[in-house]
Amino acid sequence: MHVSAVKKKVAILLLLAGMHAGTASQMSESPYDEMTIEMPLDEELDTAAGEDSFVVDKMPVLETFIQAHYPPQLVKRGISGVVLLDLLINEKGTVDSVGVVTGVHPSLDSNAVAAAKQFVFSPAMSGNDSVAVLLQYQYRFTIDDVIDSIKPYVNFKGRFLEKGTRTPIADAMVVVKFLDSIDQTLPLPFHSYLKKISAIEGQHLEEGMIVTSTDSSGNFSFFSLPACSIKVQMIAPGYEQYASDEKITKEELVEGIFYVQRLSYGEYEIVVYGKTEEKEVSRHQITVQEIRKIPGLGGDAVKVVQAMPGVARPAFGSGEVIVRGSPGWDTRYFLDGVTMPMLYHFGGLKSVYNSEALKSIDFYPGGFGTCYGGAVGGAIEIKGKKAADDRLHLKLDLSTLDGYFLAEGPVNEKVSVMASGRRSFIGEIMSWYIKNNRDKFYMTISPFYWDYLIRTDIKVSKKHNLFVTLFGSRDSLTMLLTEASSGSDELSGAKDKIGQNETFHMVMAGWDAQLNDRMTNTLREAFTYHRVGYTILGWASSKQCGITNTLRDQLSIKLTERTKLNLGLDVELTSVDVILGMLDGGNKVVRDTNDNWLFGVAGTYANLEIKPIPALQIIPGMRYDYYPELDYDGSIAPEFWDYKKYDGINCISGEPSFRLNSRWQFAENQTVKASAGNYNQTPQPFGQVIHKRWGEPKMPATKAVHYVAGHEWQITDIINSDVQFYFNRQWNIPVMVSNPGNSQQEDKKWSRNGIGRMWGMELMLRHLQTSRFFGWVAYTLSRAERYNHTAKKWELYDNDQIHNLQVLGSWHLKKEYDVGFRARYVSGNPTTPIVGVIEHATDNDYTPHFEPVPGKKNSKRVDPFFQLDLRIDKKFVFDKWMFSTYVDFQNISYFFYKSPEMWEYNYDYSEKMTVSMPPMIAVGFKTEF
Amino acid sequence: MYRYLIVLSVLLVGCSEFPTKYEVVEKDKIRLLDFMYEPSDAAPGDTVKLKAVFAGRSVTADMIDWSVSYKVAVSEYGFDTAYEIQELSCNPQQVHFSDQTSCIQILFVIPDSIMYKSPMLKNDWTAGMPSEYRALIPEEVRNLNRDQLLDTLVQLASMIKSADSEQLSLIETILMDEYDFSDLAGLLQLFTVKMKIFANVKGSHKIEDDYTIRYNRVFNRLSSVFKTNTNPAIDSVVLYKVNKKGLIRFNPTDLYQRYKLYSVPSDTETVIPVDTNCTYFIRSFTSNIDTSLTLEDLQSTGQYGLETHRRVFMYHHDFNENDKISSKDYMDIFTTDADTMAILVPPSHPDLKKFTLWLRVYDEFYNESFRKDASVLKEYRGRFQY
């Protein structure tokens, strides 16, 4: 056959053989061989059709495939590809000759040829004749089989936990970087292997590294990692980058727990941008994270209220919260809506509710809504923290005053529990000091306190949450005056003792329910047992023991998208037994007992949250409070001034209130707000002023009206300001009156005629928490006055402090150091000057030798008060726990300015001395995990 | 209350001391040492002698304006207010008490009408009285109003005052047939009023004192059941020099404690050898310890109680010696109300040698209505020997 003719013939067959070869390829069991065909040119086909060609009816079919040898060293090197062969298949179907058209590697080419020569085809058929054909065959050498043979299995897993706290680090990126000691036994190239294992679900390849992420428990797993040395890296926001070297060995599971340092262990980890939706005009909300490290507060979160605008500086050692010029008893304290019997141990030393168990503190200096009653000053609500449900947490704390523990954690999926206990040892320290300095002391002092808290949270369902809090405290103070003993044996068996104790136990249950899409309900029920007793030498003794039942419920109904109705019940009733004995002016023991005395407040309220436009919120509300202990004709309409026209109408001893709060966000970052409302409370000092013997039994409730206007400005994401102007007026304030000296009339001891007014401006410029800093500037300009009916003019009230400026800041530094400062400048308190002296010729237990003759009331001021506090915290973070310590330097300004607390006089008032708070150092240690 | 105690205790630790204190008499100040009344328990119509003894700057009779209020109101809390303050007709005279003191003596008469005027006695005088007290009062007495009862008391007192012994026995017999004297004694406590005496010392200050008026002294003539309050008497003063320093208590009966006893007479100078290794205790012995019966005692045990004698020491060093010496170096005396023993701390400066010391003893008896603290004063002189 002529070559050209053969060429043409074969050329035609190329087309047909290609089809045939494809079929053969499909029959092949080997992935390494494949017949392919190049498409012939159209002109060639046209030409061939005119020659002596024959038509192949049946293409050769590969019947015996021979596997070409694929040398492992080439597989390992990843050398693969397609060897294109020309096969001349004779009429018998065997391969006569093989030619390499395109090669891959000499070994593979020759192996492919050797294998192809042994192929057996069914011969090509043209009609009934078998014919020889030439076809091209692609012999493919591929490593896919090796790759497919790799099965996924976990050979490296672990858990990332936060160093110190053992908190799981969720959603962290975990990266495995392969070091140089790559596994030499891998049957295929490393990059091919990586490519293969990166396709396993849960991990992927990124720049030559295998990457996965942690789940919510901080767990991670890697599949089928090659045996080699790796570097494990963890990257998560808020944490230092973690890296460690690990060795993956063949067919062994490597496990590990990795502790990662948080970037900051300060209390600033929660970065708050923007604000939550506000309803109240005057509310200041303080998160616990902000305040634990404010200098001068000894780590006590509740005391931070004293650093807020509108709160006057209390006397040294007093935790009294003097809100907008009102006395401390005008402000009520709540724990989750239930009145706390006492806020502080020893009147200001430490708050009775453990700061670690707090979620937040809401402080209302005035103008608060209808959900709070029975107070004409302010309201403070402490919100308890839910028990942690992620893991067990334990904190142990020792300071110069006391020590406490707090443990919390889940019991099961639905129940978590928190428990804390605290005990003071200041008494032991003082006793030790006094014992070693007997010559300086003529008394022994034994202060002692403890408190406890057990809170159980139950997640009943997604829409229902329950909690039960058991909370109690005891304060006990005994002073034995070694050089004094006086009074009556009837009142005290120990006439040299001044003692006081106060104990309470409270059990509270709370139920927060989402009743349906439009209704929510908040219920609180509490029983509080409260016992107070005191003895003052042989002069006076008292015991009070009572049980308080508190029921608070608020039902909120979303009427429309822009209207919400809140209906509430607020009942707090106490039944108390009182035993009081005291020496009267004639050294005669006077006793008073009162069994099952019922007092408290029963209130109900309703308010409507209306948003006529999204930027405007108006909340009108009504409230009615009934005081069972009072016996007077209450008002029938809310009193916004001291109106008299309804006097004498027989009404129960209660008071209605109307309050209106409104806020208008007139710009994206600015809001104006205003409120007006009237308020009332049982007259104070409680019990005494309505006592049938020492008080005025017909004393009415004390009333007040608050007007507040203000402006809020979110200056930047983290800086905001709040300016408020207020005017408060109070009337029916009990005032003690002097004896009229009329022998034919019963002495009147208390009058209802007291009138007070307070007004001022408050500024709060606040830098919110960031990772490194928080702080604020609080300034109050205020005036508090009482009306003098005798002089017929207004006089300064005792709590008047014109200027009150507080600046504080706290920085989180490297190596877990925190430093903070607090500076306070406060105008001196008004004081009444002493213009003369009267000497009492008879000096006994009651009469001082010299009695001062007061001048015009509050006509002088003591010098301004300035105090600077510093605090340094240092935290040591270990894998499984943390240890922190702090030093709180209080009043270090003493060394350059002695702020006056009061004036002290010598025995005959001829010499005066300024009494200052001494500088103090508080040291504390805390261990936690 | 407790927070003030905390504040107090902290301030006690934190405060520095004033250079002056009540116990130390200052040269340039008028210091009242005592108002001594005779009798200390007076009834309406009685004439009372009052001796006002001063130390420090000298006082003369014409330096003092005396005034009085017979109308004193006392509130439930014990606060009193004086009304209708008037000049006191009292014939002030300078009398001798000691070389180191000035003594002004006055005489005045308690008006018969004082109880009628006093706002302390209400018309409904049993109002507010505990029921158990009220039950002690005979019904026919309880039904009398204030003035009716006062009329009865005045008439009875007048009879007792003027009665001879025979008449007294007769009155006593008649009364005992009708009443329990103890109950009547209790009734007298309810009819006790206060008056106030004011001494305005020109160029210095005003002094005020309470005086108690009741009928006990009159009724005491009738029966000893009606107790009277008399001034205490200081019998003697002694000094213990105990051979151990730094003691805060001392019991002379303790056989293992070595000490030396010094008598401290009031008429001669006592020499006290100073030894820094010793502790000094000063002790006074008093008499005229009265008894009384409170309303509570009356309705419970019926037992009479003894009054308590309290002691106040005042002193000064020789004014020529202490001129340039810090008051911190002065002698000191720590009294203990519960004990008759006081600690005497000798001066820490050897130039301070001579001293004058006054001991004022007054009595106390709790639960007797508006009982006057009767008192007595004595002066002692001494010298520290270094």
Coordinates of N, CA and C in Angstrom, one line a residue, chain A residues 316-318 320 342 344 346-347 438 441-443 445 477 479 482-488 490 498-500 502 534 536 539 583-589 688 693-694 736 739-745 747 749-750 837-846 849-850 902 904-908 910-913 915, chain B residues 1-3 5-13 15-22 24 26 29 31-32 35 71 73-78 81 83 118-119 121-123 128 133 146 190 205-210 248-249 294-296 310 312 334-338 360 362 364-373:
Chain A
F316 N -17.6 61.4 106.8 CA -16.7 60.3 106.8 C -17.3 59.1 107.6
G317 N -17.2 57.9 107.0 CA -17.6 56.7 107.6 C -19.1 56.5 107.4
S318 N -19.8 57.4 106.7 CA -21.2 57.2 106.5 C -21.4 56.8 105.1
E320 N -24.3 57.1 103.8 CA -25.6 57.7 103.5 C -25.6 58.3 102.1
M342 N -31.0 46.9 104.7 CA -29.9 47.8 104.9 C -29.0 47.7 103.7
Y344 N -25.6 48.9 103.6 CA -24.2 48.8 104.0 C -24.0 48.1 105.4
F346 N -22.3 48.4 108.8 CA -21.8 49.5 109.6 C -22.0 50.9 108.9
G347 N -23.1 51.1 108.3 CA -23.5 52.4 107.7 C -22.6 52.9 106.6
R438 N -3.0 49.4 125.1 CA -4.0 49.6 126.1 C -3.9 51.0 126.7
F441 N -6.3 53.5 124.9 CA -7.7 53.2 124.8 C -8.4 52.9 126.1
Y442 N -9.5 53.5 126.2 CA -10.3 53.2 127.4 C -11.6 52.5 127.0
M443 N -11.5 51.7 126.0 CA -12.6 50.9 125.6 C -12.1 49.8 124.7
I445 N -13.4 47.6 121.3 CA -14.4 47.7 120.2 C -14.4 46.4 119.5
L477 N -21.9 45.3 116.8 CA -20.9 46.2 117.3 C -21.0 46.3 118.8
M479 N -19.1 48.1 122.1 CA -18.0 48.9 122.7 C -18.1 48.8 124.2
T482 N -14.1 50.9 129.4 CA -13.5 50.3 130.6 C -13.6 51.3 131.7
E483 N -13.7 52.6 131.4 CA -13.7 53.6 132.4 C -15.0 54.2 132.7
A484 N -16.1 53.6 132.2 CA -17.4 54.2 132.4 C -18.4 53.2 132.6
S485 N -19.3 53.6 133.5 CA -20.5 52.7 133.7 C -21.6 53.6 134.2
S486 N -22.7 53.7 133.5 CA -23.7 54.6 134.0 C -25.0 54.1 133.4
G487 N -26.1 54.7 134.0 CA -27.4 54.4 133.6 C -28.1 53.5 134.5
S488 N -29.2 52.9 134.0 CA -30.0 52.1 134.9 C -29.7 50.6 134.7
E490 N -31.9 48.5 135.0 CA -33.1 47.9 134.4 C -33.0 47.9 132.8
I498 N -21.8 49.7 125.0 CA -22.7 50.3 123.9 C -22.7 49.2 122.8
G499 N -23.9 48.7 122.6 CA -23.9 47.6 121.6 C -25.0 47.8 120.6
Q500 N -24.8 47.3 119.4 CA -25.8 47.4 118.4 C -25.7 46.2 117.5
E502 N -27.8 44.1 114.1 CA -28.8 44.2 113.1 C -28.7 42.9 112.2
Y534 N -30.3 47.5 120.2 CA -29.2 48.3 120.6 C -29.3 48.5 122.1
I536 N -27.4 51.4 124.9 CA -26.5 52.5 125.1 C -26.3 52.6 126.6
W539 N -28.6 53.7 129.5 CA -29.5 54.8 129.2 C -30.6 54.4 128.3
L583 N -34.1 56.2 129.5 CA -34.2 57.1 130.6 C -34.7 58.5 130.1
D584 N -35.7 59.0 130.8 CA -36.2 60.3 130.3 C -35.4 61.4 131.1
G585 N -35.8 62.6 130.9 CA -35.1 63.7 131.5 C -35.0 63.6 133.0
G586 N -35.8 62.9 133.6 CA -35.7 62.8 135.1 C -35.1 61.5 135.6
N587 N -34.2 60.9 134.7 CA -33.5 59.7 135.1 C -34.5 58.6 135.3
K588 N -35.7 58.7 134.7 CA -36.7 57.7 135.0 C -36.8 56.8 133.7
V589 N -36.9 55.5 134.0 CA -37.0 54.6 132.8 C -38.4 54.7 132.2
Q688 N -40.7 57.2 114.8 CA -40.6 58.2 115.9 C -41.6 59.3 115.8
R693 N -46.5 58.6 121.8 CA -46.0 59.3 123.0 C -44.9 60.4 122.6
W694 N -44.0 60.0 121.7 CA -43.0 60.9 121.3 C -43.2 61.6 120.0
M736 N -39.0 68.8 114.5 CA -39.2 68.8 115.9 C -39.5 70.2 116.4
N739 N -40.7 72.6 123.4 CA -41.8 72.5 124.3 C -42.4 73.9 124.6
P740 N -43.7 74.1 124.4 CA -44.2 75.4 124.6 C -44.3 75.9 126.0
G741 N -44.1 75.0 127.0 CA -44.0 75.4 128.3 C -45.4 75.7 128.9
N742 N -46.4 75.3 128.3 CA -47.8 75.5 128.8 C -48.2 74.3 129.5
S743 N -48.4 74.5 130.8 CA -48.7 73.3 131.7 C -50.0 72.7 131.4
Q744 N -50.9 73.4 130.8 CA -52.3 72.9 130.6 C -52.4 72.3 129.2
Q745 N -51.4 72.2 128.4 CA -51.5 71.6 127.1 C -50.5 70.5 126.9
D747 N -47.7 68.5 125.4 CA -46.6 69.0 124.6 C -46.7 68.4 123.1
K749 N -44.5 67.5 120.0 CA -43.1 67.2 119.8 C -42.7 67.3 118.3
W750 N -43.6 67.0 117.4 CA -43.3 67.1 116.0 C -44.4 67.8 115.3
V837 N -21.2 80.3 125.3 CA -21.1 79.0 126.0 C -21.9 79.1 127.3
I838 N -22.5 78.0 127.7 CA -23.2 78.0 129.0 C -22.5 76.8 129.7
E839 N -22.1 77.1 130.9 CA -21.5 76.1 131.7 C -22.6 75.5 132.7
H840 N -22.7 74.2 132.7 CA -23.6 73.5 133.6 C -22.9 73.2 134.9
A841 N -23.4 73.7 135.9 CA -22.8 73.5 137.2 C -22.8 72.1 137.6
T842 N -23.9 71.4 137.3 CA -24.0 70.0 137.6 C -23.6 69.2 136.4
D843 N -22.5 68.4 136.6 CA -22.1 67.6 135.5 C -22.5 66.2 135.8
N844 N -23.3 65.6 134.9 CA -23.6 64.2 135.1 C -23.6 63.5 133.8
D845 N -24.1 62.4 133.7 CA -24.0 61.6 132.5 C -24.7 62.3 131.3
Y846 N -25.7 63.2 131.6 CA -26.5 63.8 130.5 C -26.0 65.2 130.2
H849 N -20.4 69.6 130.6 CA -19.9 70.8 131.4 C -20.3 72.1 130.7
F850 N -19.9 72.1 129.5 CA -20.1 73.3 128.7 C -21.0 73.0 127.5
M902 N -15.3 68.0 110.1 CA -16.1 68.8 111.0 C -15.1 69.6 111.9
E904 N -14.0 70.3 115.7 CA -14.0 69.8 117.0 C -13.6 70.9 118.0
Y905 N -14.2 71.0 119.1 CA -13.9 72.0 120.1 C -13.3 71.4 121.3
N906 N -12.6 72.3 122.0 CA -12.1 71.8 123.3 C -13.3 71.9 124.3
Y907 N -13.0 71.6 125.6 CA -14.0 71.4 126.5 C -14.9 72.6 126.7
D908 N -14.4 73.8 126.6 CA -15.2 75.0 126.8 C -15.4 75.8 125.5
S910 N -13.4 77.2 123.6 CA -12.6 78.3 123.3 C -11.5 78.0 122.3
E911 N -11.3 76.8 121.9 CA -10.4 76.4 120.9 C -11.1 75.5 119.9
K912 N -10.7 75.6 118.7 CA -11.3 74.9 117.6 C -10.3 74.1 116.8
M913 N -10.6 72.9 116.4 CA -9.7 72.1 115.6 C -10.5 71.5 114.4
V915 N -11.3 68.6 112.1 CA -11.1 67.1 112.1 C -11.1 66.6 110.7
Chain B
M1 N -27.2 54.7 114.3 CA -26.4 55.1 115.5 C -25.0 54.5 115.4
Y2 N -25.0 53.2 114.9 CA -23.7 52.5 114.9 C -22.6 53.2 114.1
R3 N -23.1 53.8 113.0 CA -22.1 54.4 112.1 C -21.4 55.6 112.8
L5 N -20.8 55.6 115.9 CA -19.9 54.9 116.8 C -18.6 54.6 116.1
I6 N -18.7 54.1 114.9 CA -17.5 53.8 114.1 C -16.7 55.1 113.8
V7 N -17.5 56.2 113.4 CA -16.8 57.4 113.2 C -16.1 57.9 114.4
L8 N -16.8 57.8 115.5 CA -16.3 58.2 116.8 C -15.0 57.5 117.1
S9 N -15.0 56.2 116.9 CA -13.8 55.4 117.3 C -12.6 55.7 116.4
V10 N -13.0 56.0 115.1 CA -11.9 56.4 114.2 C -11.3 57.7 114.5
L11 N -12.2 58.6 114.8 CA -11.8 60.0 115.2 C -11.0 60.0 116.4
L12 N -11.4 59.1 117.4 CA -10.6 59.0 118.6 C -9.2 58.6 118.3
V13 N -9.0 57.8 117.4 CA -7.7 57.3 117.0 C -7.0 58.4 116.2
C15 N -7.5 61.8 116.0 CA -7.5 63.2 116.4 C -6.3 63.4 117.3
S16 N -5.8 64.6 117.1 CA -4.8 65.0 118.1 C -5.5 65.7 119.3
E17 N -4.8 65.9 120.4 CA -5.4 66.4 121.6 C -5.3 67.9 121.6
F18 N -6.3 68.5 122.3 CA -6.2 70.0 122.6 C -5.2 70.2 123.7
P19 N -4.6 71.3 123.8 CA -3.6 71.5 124.9 C -4.4 71.8 126.2
T20 N -5.7 72.1 126.1 CA -6.4 72.3 127.3 C -7.5 71.2 127.5
K21 N -7.8 70.9 128.7 CA -8.9 70.0 129.0 C -9.5 70.4 130.3
Y22 N -10.7 69.8 130.4 CA -11.6 70.2 131.5 C -10.9 70.0 132.9
V24 N -8.0 70.3 133.9 CA -6.8 71.2 134.2 C -7.4 72.6 134.3
E26 N -7.2 76.4 134.4 CA -6.2 77.4 133.7 C -6.2 78.7 134.5
K29 N -8.6 81.7 133.2 CA -10.0 81.4 133.0 C -10.7 81.2 134.4
R31 N -13.0 79.1 136.4 CA -13.4 77.7 136.4 C -14.3 77.5 137.6
L32 N -15.5 77.0 137.3 CA -16.4 76.7 138.4 C -16.0 75.3 138.9
F35 N -21.2 73.8 142.6 CA -22.3 74.5 143.2 C -22.7 73.6 144.3
K71 N -40.2 78.3 136.3 CA -41.1 77.7 135.4 C -40.2 77.0 134.3
A73 N -40.0 73.7 131.7 CA -40.7 72.7 131.0 C -39.7 71.6 130.6
V74 N -40.1 70.4 130.7 CA -39.2 69.3 130.3 C -39.9 68.4 129.3
S75 N -39.3 68.2 128.1 CA -40.0 67.4 127.1 C -39.8 65.9 127.3
E76 N -40.5 65.2 126.5 CA -40.4 63.7 126.7 C -38.9 63.2 126.5
Y77 N -38.2 64.0 125.8 CA -36.8 63.6 125.5 C -35.8 64.0 126.6
G78 N -36.4 64.8 127.6 CA -35.5 65.3 128.6 C -35.0 66.7 128.4
T81 N -36.7 73.6 129.0 CA -36.7 75.0 128.6 C -37.2 75.9 129.8
Y83 N -38.6 79.3 131.4 CA -39.5 80.4 131.1 C -39.5 81.4 132.3
S118 N -45.3 75.4 137.7 CA -44.5 74.6 136.8 C -45.3 73.9 135.7
P119 N -44.8 74.0 134.5 CA -45.5 73.3 133.4 C -45.2 71.8 133.4
L121 N -46.0 69.8 135.7 CA -47.1 69.1 136.3 C -48.3 69.4 135.5
K122 N -48.8 68.4 134.8 CA -50.0 68.6 133.9 C -51.3 68.6 134.7
N123 N -52.3 69.2 134.2 CA -53.6 69.2 134.9 C -54.1 67.8 135.0
G128 N -50.7 59.6 130.4 CA -49.4 59.2 129.9 C -48.6 58.3 130.9
Y133 N -48.1 52.1 137.2 CA -47.9 53.2 138.2 C -49.2 53.8 138.6
R146 N -54.7 68.2 139.2 CA -53.4 68.7 139.7 C -53.5 69.7 140.8
L190 N -43.8 61.9 141.6 CA -44.5 62.5 140.4 C -44.8 64.0 140.6
H205 N -18.5 83.9 131.3 CA -19.6 83.2 130.7 C -20.8 83.0 131.6
K206 N -21.8 82.3 131.1 CA -23.0 82.1 131.9 C -23.0 80.7 132.4
I207 N -23.4 80.6 133.7 CA -23.5 79.2 134.3 C -25.0 79.0 134.6
E208 N -25.3 77.7 134.4 CA -26.7 77.3 134.6 C -26.8 76.1 135.4
D209 N -27.7 76.0 136.3 CA -27.9 74.8 137.1 C -29.3 74.5 137.4
D210 N -29.6 73.2 137.5 CA -30.9 72.7 137.8 C -31.0 72.5 139.3
I248 N -3.3 49.4 134.9 CA -4.5 50.2 134.7 C -5.6 49.9 135.8
R249 N -5.3 48.9 136.5 CA -6.2 48.5 137.6 C -5.3 48.1 138.8
T294 N -37.4 53.8 143.8 CA -38.0 54.2 142.6 C -39.4 53.7 142.4
L295 N -40.1 54.2 141.5 CA -41.4 53.7 141.2 C -41.4 52.3 140.7
E296 N -40.3 52.0 139.9 CA -40.1 50.6 139.5 C -39.9 49.7 140.6
R310 N -20.0 59.5 142.5 CA -19.1 59.7 141.4 C -18.1 60.8 141.8
V312 N -15.0 63.5 140.5 CA -14.4 64.3 139.5 C -13.1 65.0 140.1
F334 N -6.8 59.8 135.6 CA -7.8 59.1 134.9 C -8.8 58.5 135.9
T335 N -10.0 59.0 135.9 CA -11.0 58.5 136.8 C -11.8 57.4 136.1
T336 N -12.3 56.5 137.0 CA -13.1 55.5 136.5 C -14.4 55.6 137.2
D337 N -15.5 55.7 136.5 CA -16.8 55.9 137.1 C -17.2 54.7 138.0
A338 N -16.7 53.5 137.5 CA -17.2 52.3 138.1 C -16.3 51.9 139.3
R360 N -14.3 66.6 143.6 CA -15.7 66.8 143.7 C -16.4 65.5 143.6
Y362 N -20.2 63.7 143.6 CA -21.6 63.9 143.5 C -22.3 62.6 143.5
E364 N -25.6 59.9 142.5 CA -26.5 59.6 141.4 C -27.4 58.5 141.8
F365 N -28.6 58.6 141.4 CA -29.6 57.5 141.7 C -30.6 57.5 140.6
Y366 N -30.5 56.4 139.8 CA -31.3 56.4 138.6 C -32.7 56.1 138.9
N367 N -33.6 56.6 138.0 CA -35.0 56.3 138.0 C -35.8 57.0 139.1
E368 N -35.1 57.9 139.8 CA -35.9 58.8 140.7 C -36.1 60.1 139.9
S369 N -37.3 60.5 139.8 CA -37.6 61.6 138.9 C -36.9 62.9 139.3
F370 N -36.1 63.4 138.3 CA -35.4 64.7 138.4 C -34.6 64.9 139.7
R371 N -34.0 63.8 140.1 CA -33.3 63.9 141.4 C -32.1 64.8 141.1
K372 N -31.9 65.6 142.1 CA -30.7 66.5 142.0 C -29.4 65.8 142.4
D373 N -28.4 66.0 141.6 CA -27.1 65.4 142.0 C -26.5 66.3 143.1

